[in-house]
Coordinates of C-alpha atoms and ligand atoms in Angstrom, one line a residue:
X1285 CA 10.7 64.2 7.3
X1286 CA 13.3 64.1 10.5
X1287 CA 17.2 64.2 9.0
X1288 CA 18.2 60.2 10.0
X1289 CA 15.3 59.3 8.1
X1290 CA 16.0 61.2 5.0
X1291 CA 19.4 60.4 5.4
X1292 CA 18.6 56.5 5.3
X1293 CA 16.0 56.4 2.5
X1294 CA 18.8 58.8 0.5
X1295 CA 21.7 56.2 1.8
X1296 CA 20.8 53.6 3.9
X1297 CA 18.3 51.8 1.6
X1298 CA 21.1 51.7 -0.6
X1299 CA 24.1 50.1 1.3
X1300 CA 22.0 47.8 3.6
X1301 CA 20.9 44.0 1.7
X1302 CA 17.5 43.7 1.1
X1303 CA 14.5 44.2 -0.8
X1304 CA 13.0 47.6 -1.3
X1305 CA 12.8 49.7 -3.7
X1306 CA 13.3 53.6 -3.5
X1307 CA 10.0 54.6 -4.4
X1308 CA 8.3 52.0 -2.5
X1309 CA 10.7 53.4 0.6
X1310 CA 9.4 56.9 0.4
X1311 CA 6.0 55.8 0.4
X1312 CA 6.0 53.8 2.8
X1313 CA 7.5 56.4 5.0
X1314 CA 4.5 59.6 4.1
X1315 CA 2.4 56.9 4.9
X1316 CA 3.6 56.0 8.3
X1317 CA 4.0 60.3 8.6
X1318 CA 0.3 60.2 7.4
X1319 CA -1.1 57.9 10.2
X1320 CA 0.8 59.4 12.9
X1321 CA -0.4 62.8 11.7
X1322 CA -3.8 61.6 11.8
X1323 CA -3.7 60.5 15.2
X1324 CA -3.1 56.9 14.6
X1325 CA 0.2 55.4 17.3
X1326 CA 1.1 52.4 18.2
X1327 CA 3.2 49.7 18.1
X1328 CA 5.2 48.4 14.3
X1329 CA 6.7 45.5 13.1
X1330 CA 8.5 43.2 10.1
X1331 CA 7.7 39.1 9.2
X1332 CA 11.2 38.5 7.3
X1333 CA 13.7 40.9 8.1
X1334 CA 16.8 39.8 6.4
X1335 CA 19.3 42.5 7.4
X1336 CA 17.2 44.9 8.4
X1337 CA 16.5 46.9 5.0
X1338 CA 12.6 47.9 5.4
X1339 CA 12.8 47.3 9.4
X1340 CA 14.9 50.1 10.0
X1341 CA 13.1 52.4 7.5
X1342 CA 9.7 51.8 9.7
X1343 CA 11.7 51.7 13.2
X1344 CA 13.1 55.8 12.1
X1345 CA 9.3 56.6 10.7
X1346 CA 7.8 55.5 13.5
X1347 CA 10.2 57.6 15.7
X1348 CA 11.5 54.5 17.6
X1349 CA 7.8 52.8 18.5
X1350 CA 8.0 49.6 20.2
X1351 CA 8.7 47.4 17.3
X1352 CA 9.0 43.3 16.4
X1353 CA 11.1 41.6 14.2
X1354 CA 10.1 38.2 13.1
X1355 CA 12.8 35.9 11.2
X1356 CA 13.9 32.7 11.3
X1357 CA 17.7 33.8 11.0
X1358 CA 19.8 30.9 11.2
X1359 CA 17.1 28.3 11.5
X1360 CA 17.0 28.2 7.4
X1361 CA 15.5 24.9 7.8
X1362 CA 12.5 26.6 8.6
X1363 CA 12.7 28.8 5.7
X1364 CA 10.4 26.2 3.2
X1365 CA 10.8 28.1 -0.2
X1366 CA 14.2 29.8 0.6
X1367 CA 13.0 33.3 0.1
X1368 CA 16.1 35.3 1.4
X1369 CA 18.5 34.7 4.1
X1370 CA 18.2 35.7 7.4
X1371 CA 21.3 36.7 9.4
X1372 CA 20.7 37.9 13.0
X1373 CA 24.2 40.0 13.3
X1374 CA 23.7 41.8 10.2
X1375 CA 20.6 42.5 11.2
X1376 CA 21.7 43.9 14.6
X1377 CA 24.4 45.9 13.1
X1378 CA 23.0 47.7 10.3
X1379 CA 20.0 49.0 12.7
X1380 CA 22.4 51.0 15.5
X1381 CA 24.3 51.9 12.2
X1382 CA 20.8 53.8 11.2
X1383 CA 19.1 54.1 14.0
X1384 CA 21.8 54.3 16.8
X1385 CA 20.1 51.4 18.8
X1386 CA 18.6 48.7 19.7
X1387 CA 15.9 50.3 22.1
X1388 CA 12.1 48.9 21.5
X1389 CA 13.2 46.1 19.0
X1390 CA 11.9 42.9 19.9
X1391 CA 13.7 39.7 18.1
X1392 CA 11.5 37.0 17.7
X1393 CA 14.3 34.1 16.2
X1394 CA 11.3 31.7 15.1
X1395 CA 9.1 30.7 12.0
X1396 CA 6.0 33.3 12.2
X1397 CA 4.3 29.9 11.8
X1398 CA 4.8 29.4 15.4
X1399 CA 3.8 33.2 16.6
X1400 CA 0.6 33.8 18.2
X1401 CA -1.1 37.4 18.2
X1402 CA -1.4 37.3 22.0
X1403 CA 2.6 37.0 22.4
X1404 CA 3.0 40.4 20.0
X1405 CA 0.3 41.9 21.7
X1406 CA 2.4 41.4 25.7
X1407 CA 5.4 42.4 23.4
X1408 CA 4.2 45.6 21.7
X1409 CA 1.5 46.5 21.8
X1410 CA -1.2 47.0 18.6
X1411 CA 0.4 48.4 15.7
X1412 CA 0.3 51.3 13.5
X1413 CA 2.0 49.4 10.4
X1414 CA 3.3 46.0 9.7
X1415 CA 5.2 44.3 7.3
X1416 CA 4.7 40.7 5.7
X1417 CA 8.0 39.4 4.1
X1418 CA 8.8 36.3 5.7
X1419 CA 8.2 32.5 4.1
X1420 CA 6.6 33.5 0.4
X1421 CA 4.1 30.0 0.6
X1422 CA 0.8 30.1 0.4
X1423 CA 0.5 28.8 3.7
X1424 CA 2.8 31.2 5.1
X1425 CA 1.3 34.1 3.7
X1426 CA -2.1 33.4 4.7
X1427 CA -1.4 32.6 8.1
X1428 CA 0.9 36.0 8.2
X1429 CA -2.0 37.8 7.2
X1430 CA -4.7 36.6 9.7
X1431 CA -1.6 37.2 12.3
X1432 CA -0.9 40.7 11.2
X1433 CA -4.7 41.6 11.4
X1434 CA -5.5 40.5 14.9
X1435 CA -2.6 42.5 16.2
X1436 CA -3.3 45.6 14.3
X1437 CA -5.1 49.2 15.3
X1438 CA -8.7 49.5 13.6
X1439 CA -6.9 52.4 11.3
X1440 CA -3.6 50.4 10.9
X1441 CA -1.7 49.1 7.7
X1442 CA -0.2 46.0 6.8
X1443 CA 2.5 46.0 3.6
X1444 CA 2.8 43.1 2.0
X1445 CA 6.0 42.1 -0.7
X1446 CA 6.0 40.3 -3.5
X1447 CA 2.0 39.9 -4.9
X1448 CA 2.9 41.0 -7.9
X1449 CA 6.3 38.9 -8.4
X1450 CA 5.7 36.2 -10.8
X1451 CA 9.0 34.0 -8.8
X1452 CA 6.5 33.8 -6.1
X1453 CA 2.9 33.0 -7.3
X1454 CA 2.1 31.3 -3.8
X1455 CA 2.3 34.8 -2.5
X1456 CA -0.5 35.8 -4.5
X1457 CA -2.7 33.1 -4.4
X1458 CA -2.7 33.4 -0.4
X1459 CA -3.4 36.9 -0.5
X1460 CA -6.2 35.7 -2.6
X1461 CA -7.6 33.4 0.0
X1462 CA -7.0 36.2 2.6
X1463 CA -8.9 38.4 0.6
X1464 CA -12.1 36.2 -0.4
X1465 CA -12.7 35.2 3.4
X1466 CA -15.8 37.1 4.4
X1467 CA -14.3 36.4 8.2
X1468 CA -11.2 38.2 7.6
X1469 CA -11.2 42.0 8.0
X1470 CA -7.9 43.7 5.7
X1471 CA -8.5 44.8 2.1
X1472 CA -6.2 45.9 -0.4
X1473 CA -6.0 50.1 -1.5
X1474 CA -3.1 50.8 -2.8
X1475 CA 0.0 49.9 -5.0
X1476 CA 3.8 50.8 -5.0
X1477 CA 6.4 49.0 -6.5
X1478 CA 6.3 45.2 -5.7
X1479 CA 4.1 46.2 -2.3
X1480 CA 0.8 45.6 -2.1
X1481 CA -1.1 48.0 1.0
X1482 CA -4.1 46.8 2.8
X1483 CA -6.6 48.2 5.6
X1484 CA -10.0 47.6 6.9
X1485 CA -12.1 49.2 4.0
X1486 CA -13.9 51.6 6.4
X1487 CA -9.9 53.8 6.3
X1488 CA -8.8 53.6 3.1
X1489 CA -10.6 56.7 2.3
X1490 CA -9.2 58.7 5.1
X1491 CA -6.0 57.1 4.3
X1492 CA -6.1 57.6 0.8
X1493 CA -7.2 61.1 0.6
X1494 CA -4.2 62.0 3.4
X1495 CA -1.4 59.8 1.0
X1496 CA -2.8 61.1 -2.4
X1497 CA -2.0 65.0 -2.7
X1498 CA 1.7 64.5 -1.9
X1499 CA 1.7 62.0 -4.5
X1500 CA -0.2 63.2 -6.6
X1501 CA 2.6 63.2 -10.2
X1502 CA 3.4 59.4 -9.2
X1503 CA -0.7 58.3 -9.3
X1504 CA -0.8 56.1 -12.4
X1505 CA -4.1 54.9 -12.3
X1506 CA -6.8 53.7 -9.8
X1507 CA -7.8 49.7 -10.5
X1508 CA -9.9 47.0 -8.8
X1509 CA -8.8 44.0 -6.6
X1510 CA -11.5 42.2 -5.0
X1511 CA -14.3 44.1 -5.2
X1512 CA -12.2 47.0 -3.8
X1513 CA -10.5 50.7 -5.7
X1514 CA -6.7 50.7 -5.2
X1515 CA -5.1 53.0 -6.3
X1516 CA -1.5 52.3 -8.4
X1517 CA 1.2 54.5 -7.3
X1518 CA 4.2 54.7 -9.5
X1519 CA 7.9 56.0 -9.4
X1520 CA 8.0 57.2 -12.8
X1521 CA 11.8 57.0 -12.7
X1522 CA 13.7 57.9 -16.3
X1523 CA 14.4 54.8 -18.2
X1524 CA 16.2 55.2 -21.4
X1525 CA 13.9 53.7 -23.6
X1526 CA 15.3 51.0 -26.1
X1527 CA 17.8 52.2 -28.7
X1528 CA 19.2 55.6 -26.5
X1529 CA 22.3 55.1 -27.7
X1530 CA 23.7 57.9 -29.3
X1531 CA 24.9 61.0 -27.5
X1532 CA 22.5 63.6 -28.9
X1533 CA 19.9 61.2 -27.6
X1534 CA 21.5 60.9 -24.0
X1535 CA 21.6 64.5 -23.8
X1536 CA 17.8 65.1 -24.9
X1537 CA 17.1 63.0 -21.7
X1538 CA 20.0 64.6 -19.4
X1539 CA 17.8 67.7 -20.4
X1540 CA 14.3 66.6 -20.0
X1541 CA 15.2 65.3 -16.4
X1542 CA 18.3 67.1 -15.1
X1543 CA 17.9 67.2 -11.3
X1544 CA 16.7 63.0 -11.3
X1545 CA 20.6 62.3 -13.3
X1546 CA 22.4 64.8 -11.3
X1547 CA 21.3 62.8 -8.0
X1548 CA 21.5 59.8 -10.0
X1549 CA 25.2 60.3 -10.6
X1550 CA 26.2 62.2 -6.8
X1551 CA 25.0 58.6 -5.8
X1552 CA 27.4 56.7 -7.4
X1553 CA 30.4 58.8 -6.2
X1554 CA 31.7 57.0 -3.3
X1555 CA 32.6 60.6 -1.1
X1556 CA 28.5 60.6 -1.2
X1557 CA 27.5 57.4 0.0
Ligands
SAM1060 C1 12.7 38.4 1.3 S1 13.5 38.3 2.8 C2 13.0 39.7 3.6 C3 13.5 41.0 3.1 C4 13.4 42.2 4.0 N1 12.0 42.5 4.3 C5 14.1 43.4 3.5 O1 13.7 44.5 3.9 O2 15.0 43.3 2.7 C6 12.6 37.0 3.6 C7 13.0 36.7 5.0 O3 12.0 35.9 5.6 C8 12.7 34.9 6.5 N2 11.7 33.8 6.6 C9 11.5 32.8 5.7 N3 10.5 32.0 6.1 C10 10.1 32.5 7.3 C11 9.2 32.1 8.3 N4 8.4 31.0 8.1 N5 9.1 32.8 9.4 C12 9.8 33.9 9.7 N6 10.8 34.3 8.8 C13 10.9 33.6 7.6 C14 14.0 34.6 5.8 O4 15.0 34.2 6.7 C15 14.4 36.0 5.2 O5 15.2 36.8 6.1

């Protein structure tokens, strides 16, 4: 994995607002490392942004593709079920923090309500990997869906937040009506935290296979959604369980994991940051 990359999944994610979790970050990233590996380039982009915290992570993995940024920004008035807060300079700001620059990032200031395929497709190009975060309705969702699949590469893969959230059920249910449309083409294979992945069901094999073996301690199980296998990957992070609360206890854990606190802790010391 290139340094600025590391570097912002180790810091970035963690100083720029947003939505992502850590696991879900690194993933995300051996994924987009796993199709370029496999011979699948192209173009990438992010419906939602906010300020940028998953954008810039797929703008360093993809080595500075062509990429598009859909948000509404300002226009909140456009943002029906108030699902974050866009903010344009933020935005700007934290991605030539990360990434240096602005080169290959397309702002598109609109609801992705109004976005047709053809306009991403003059703009970028067909993409290696997109990501659906913008207006969490079921409306929304479906319609970011069917958008995100026409502008896609055969082998491509869309992310998509929140299915699992129970704050945004309208997520799920039009994922659900993506999903049981025998005219749309994107299936679900895989989990991470609070990201559901999809793909046309002829790759997730190939995709699968590639992703697994460097994955392999966080697999937690393989499940069905839809008639389709996807496969549950899982950060297994140390939680104290309920009642760690005297020291011997603390220190039975410090031991069992002792590398996950130590980086734990360097985090929080502000030199590190
Ligand atoms: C949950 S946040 C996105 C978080 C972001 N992906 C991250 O990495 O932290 C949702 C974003 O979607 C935007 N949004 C809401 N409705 C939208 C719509 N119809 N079209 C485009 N963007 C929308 C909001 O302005 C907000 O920035």
């Amino acid at each position: 994995m290139d340094t600025e990359l590391k570097d912002y999944i180790e810091r970035g994610i963690y100083e720029v607002h947003g939505w992502l979790e850590p696991y879900s970050a690194l993933f995300i990233a051996d994924l987009i490392e796993i199709l370029r590996e496999s011979g699948t380039k192209g173009a990438y982009g992010e419906i939602g942004v906010h300020h940028g915290k998953l954008f810039i992570l797929l703008k360093l993995a993809t080595q500075n593709a062509q990429g598009f940024a859909i948000d509404v920004f300002d226009d909140q008035h456009l943002n029906l079920d108030h699902s974050g807060l866009g903010n344009i300079d933020k935005f700007k700001s934290n991605i030539i923090k990360w990434s240096k620059s602005l080169n290959h990032v397309h702002v598109i200031k609109r609801s992705s309500l109004d976005v047709q395929p053809e306009e991403l497709l003059n703009l970028v190009g067909k993409c290696q990997f997109i990501s659906i975060d913008g207006g969490h309705t079921e409306i929304c969702t479906l319609s970011d869906l069917k958008l995100a699949e026409k502008v896609l590469l055969p082998d491509g893969v869309v992310v998509i937040d929140d299915c699992f959230n129970e704050q945004w059920p309208d997520v799920a249910t039009g994922i659900a009506r993506y999903c049981t449309d025998d005219a749309t083409l994107l299936r679900p294979f895989a989990i991470s935290p609070n990201k559901l992945y999809l793909a046309r069901e002829d790759v997730h094999q190939k995709i699968l296979s590639n992703i697994k073996p460097s994955h392999t301690k966080h697999l937690s199980r393989e499940n069905r959604m839809f008639g389709h296998n996807v496969w549950i990957f899982h950060p297994n992070t140390v939680v104290a369980p309920p009642g760690t609360e005297t020291m011997d206890e603390v220190l039975r854990l410090v031991r069992a994991y002792p590398m996950r606190f130590l980086k734990h802790a360097i985090r929080r010391i502000p030199l590190f940051k």
